[in-house]
Amino acid sequence: MTTEKPLRPQPQFPEPDTEPFWEATKDHELKYQTCDKCGEVIFYPRAHCNACGSLDTTWNVSKGEGEVYTFSVIMQSRHPAFKDIGPYALAYVDLDEGFRIMTNVVGVDNPIDDIECGMRVKLTWEDQGEGNIAIPVFEPA
Ligand SMILES: [Zn+2]
């Protein structure tokens, strides 16, 4: 009998716009793009700058530090990857480099009482098995 935890829904490849992002998660690097033409910070990963349309972008590695913009606590999910973990926080986190990511805030006893908007958080990783992608999540800084 296996006690392995079911995986979250996984990205499907090939996926040219987001594959470099997911590949970097295997090394626990949170990557984001900046526009070579206008300097815009670009996130989620995509082929073009959403400010000026340029196709010239550069990948950068985030320091993984930021603050909770907002969050909600999911009390019950029937998905196999989530059904046994109890209440968990789905959040938007604003990274110090200037982009916002949808993520989870983990590492708190009670997500209802222990998370606040504006709270400083730092990146940590939820591995999805040997050789697979990892999920960027955040814990109190
Ligand atoms: Zn641009």
mmCIF file of C-alpha atoms in Angstrom, residues 61-127:
data_model
loop_
_atom_site.group_PDB
_atom_site.id
_atom_site.type_symbol
_atom_site.label_atom_id
_atom_site.label_comp_id
_atom_site.label_asym_id
_atom_site.label_seq_id
_atom_site.Cartn_x
_atom_site.Cartn_y
_atom_site.Cartn_z
ATOM 1 C CA VAL A 61 15.148 34.912 -10.821
ATOM 2 C CA SER A 62 13.104 36.357 -7.977
ATOM 3 C CA LYS A 63 14.545 36.616 -4.482
ATOM 4 C CA GLY A 64 11.223 35.175 -3.319
ATOM 5 C CA GLU A 65 10.387 37.906 -0.830
ATOM 6 C CA GLY A 66 7.151 39.831 -0.780
ATOM 7 C CA GLU A 67 3.872 40.454 0.977
ATOM 8 C CA VAL A 68 0.353 39.079 0.968
ATOM 9 C CA TYR A 69 -1.876 41.232 -1.253
ATOM 10 C CA THR A 70 -5.028 39.283 -0.416
ATOM 11 C CA PHE A 71 -6.062 35.754 0.452
ATOM 12 C CA SER A 72 -8.981 33.428 0.970
ATOM 13 C CA VAL A 73 -9.179 30.265 3.038
ATOM 14 C CA ILE A 74 -10.510 27.177 1.306
ATOM 15 C CA MET A 75 -12.332 25.162 3.945
ATOM 16 C CA GLN A 76 -12.943 22.040 1.877
ATOM 17 C CA SER A 77 -11.753 20.745 -1.473
ATOM 18 C CA ARG A 78 -12.666 17.379 -2.921
ATOM 19 C CA HIS A 79 -9.643 17.237 -5.228
ATOM 20 C CA PRO A 80 -7.498 14.289 -4.076
ATOM 21 C CA ALA A 81 -4.438 16.515 -3.614
ATOM 22 C CA PHE A 82 -6.293 18.856 -1.261
ATOM 23 C CA LYS A 83 -9.048 16.872 0.416
ATOM 24 C CA ASP A 84 -6.999 15.744 3.433
ATOM 25 C CA ILE A 85 -5.053 18.921 4.209
ATOM 26 C CA GLY A 86 -7.878 20.798 5.927
ATOM 27 C CA PRO A 87 -8.371 24.545 5.535
ATOM 28 C CA TYR A 88 -5.648 26.135 3.379
ATOM 29 C CA ALA A 89 -4.932 29.643 2.150
ATOM 30 C CA LEU A 90 -5.112 30.632 -1.498
ATOM 31 C CA ALA A 91 -3.391 33.993 -1.840
ATOM 32 C CA TYR A 92 -2.050 36.655 -4.140
ATOM 33 C CA VAL A 93 1.491 37.578 -3.117
ATOM 34 C CA ASP A 94 3.201 40.739 -4.388
ATOM 35 C CA LEU A 95 6.891 40.026 -4.918
ATOM 36 C CA ASP A 96 9.392 42.802 -4.219
ATOM 37 C CA GLU A 97 10.456 42.731 -7.897
ATOM 38 C CA GLY A 98 7.011 44.012 -8.884
ATOM 39 C CA PHE A 99 4.886 41.056 -9.891
ATOM 40 C CA ARG A 100 1.927 39.285 -8.297
ATOM 41 C CA ILE A 101 1.551 35.505 -8.101
ATOM 42 C CA MET A 102 -1.396 33.324 -7.145
ATOM 43 C CA THR A 103 -0.101 30.853 -4.600
ATOM 44 C CA ASN A 104 -0.659 29.278 -1.202
ATOM 45 C CA VAL A 105 0.474 30.605 2.157
ATOM 46 C CA VAL A 106 1.703 27.641 4.183
ATOM 47 C CA GLY A 107 3.501 27.152 7.477
ATOM 48 C CA VAL A 108 0.820 28.668 9.712
ATOM 49 C CA ASP A 109 -1.176 26.859 12.384
ATOM 50 C CA ASN A 110 -4.504 28.437 11.451
ATOM 51 C CA PRO A 111 -4.790 30.138 8.055
ATOM 52 C CA ILE A 112 -7.888 32.083 9.145
ATOM 53 C CA ASP A 113 -6.175 33.780 12.100
ATOM 54 C CA ASP A 114 -2.489 33.657 11.195
ATOM 55 C CA ILE A 115 -2.453 35.422 7.799
ATOM 56 C CA GLU A 116 -3.007 39.140 7.194
ATOM 57 C CA CYS A 117 -2.953 41.318 4.102
ATOM 58 C CA GLY A 118 0.402 43.089 3.986
ATOM 59 C CA MET A 119 2.150 40.337 5.931
ATOM 60 C CA ARG A 120 5.739 39.661 4.799
ATOM 61 C CA VAL A 121 6.261 36.224 3.305
ATOM 62 C CA LYS A 122 9.101 34.277 1.749
ATOM 63 C CA LEU A 123 9.237 31.639 -0.936
ATOM 64 C CA THR A 124 9.355 27.950 -0.208
ATOM 65 C CA TRP A 125 8.659 24.961 -2.440
ATOM 66 C CA GLU A 126 6.239 22.081 -2.592
ATOM 67 C CA ASP A 127 8.033 19.356 -4.503
#
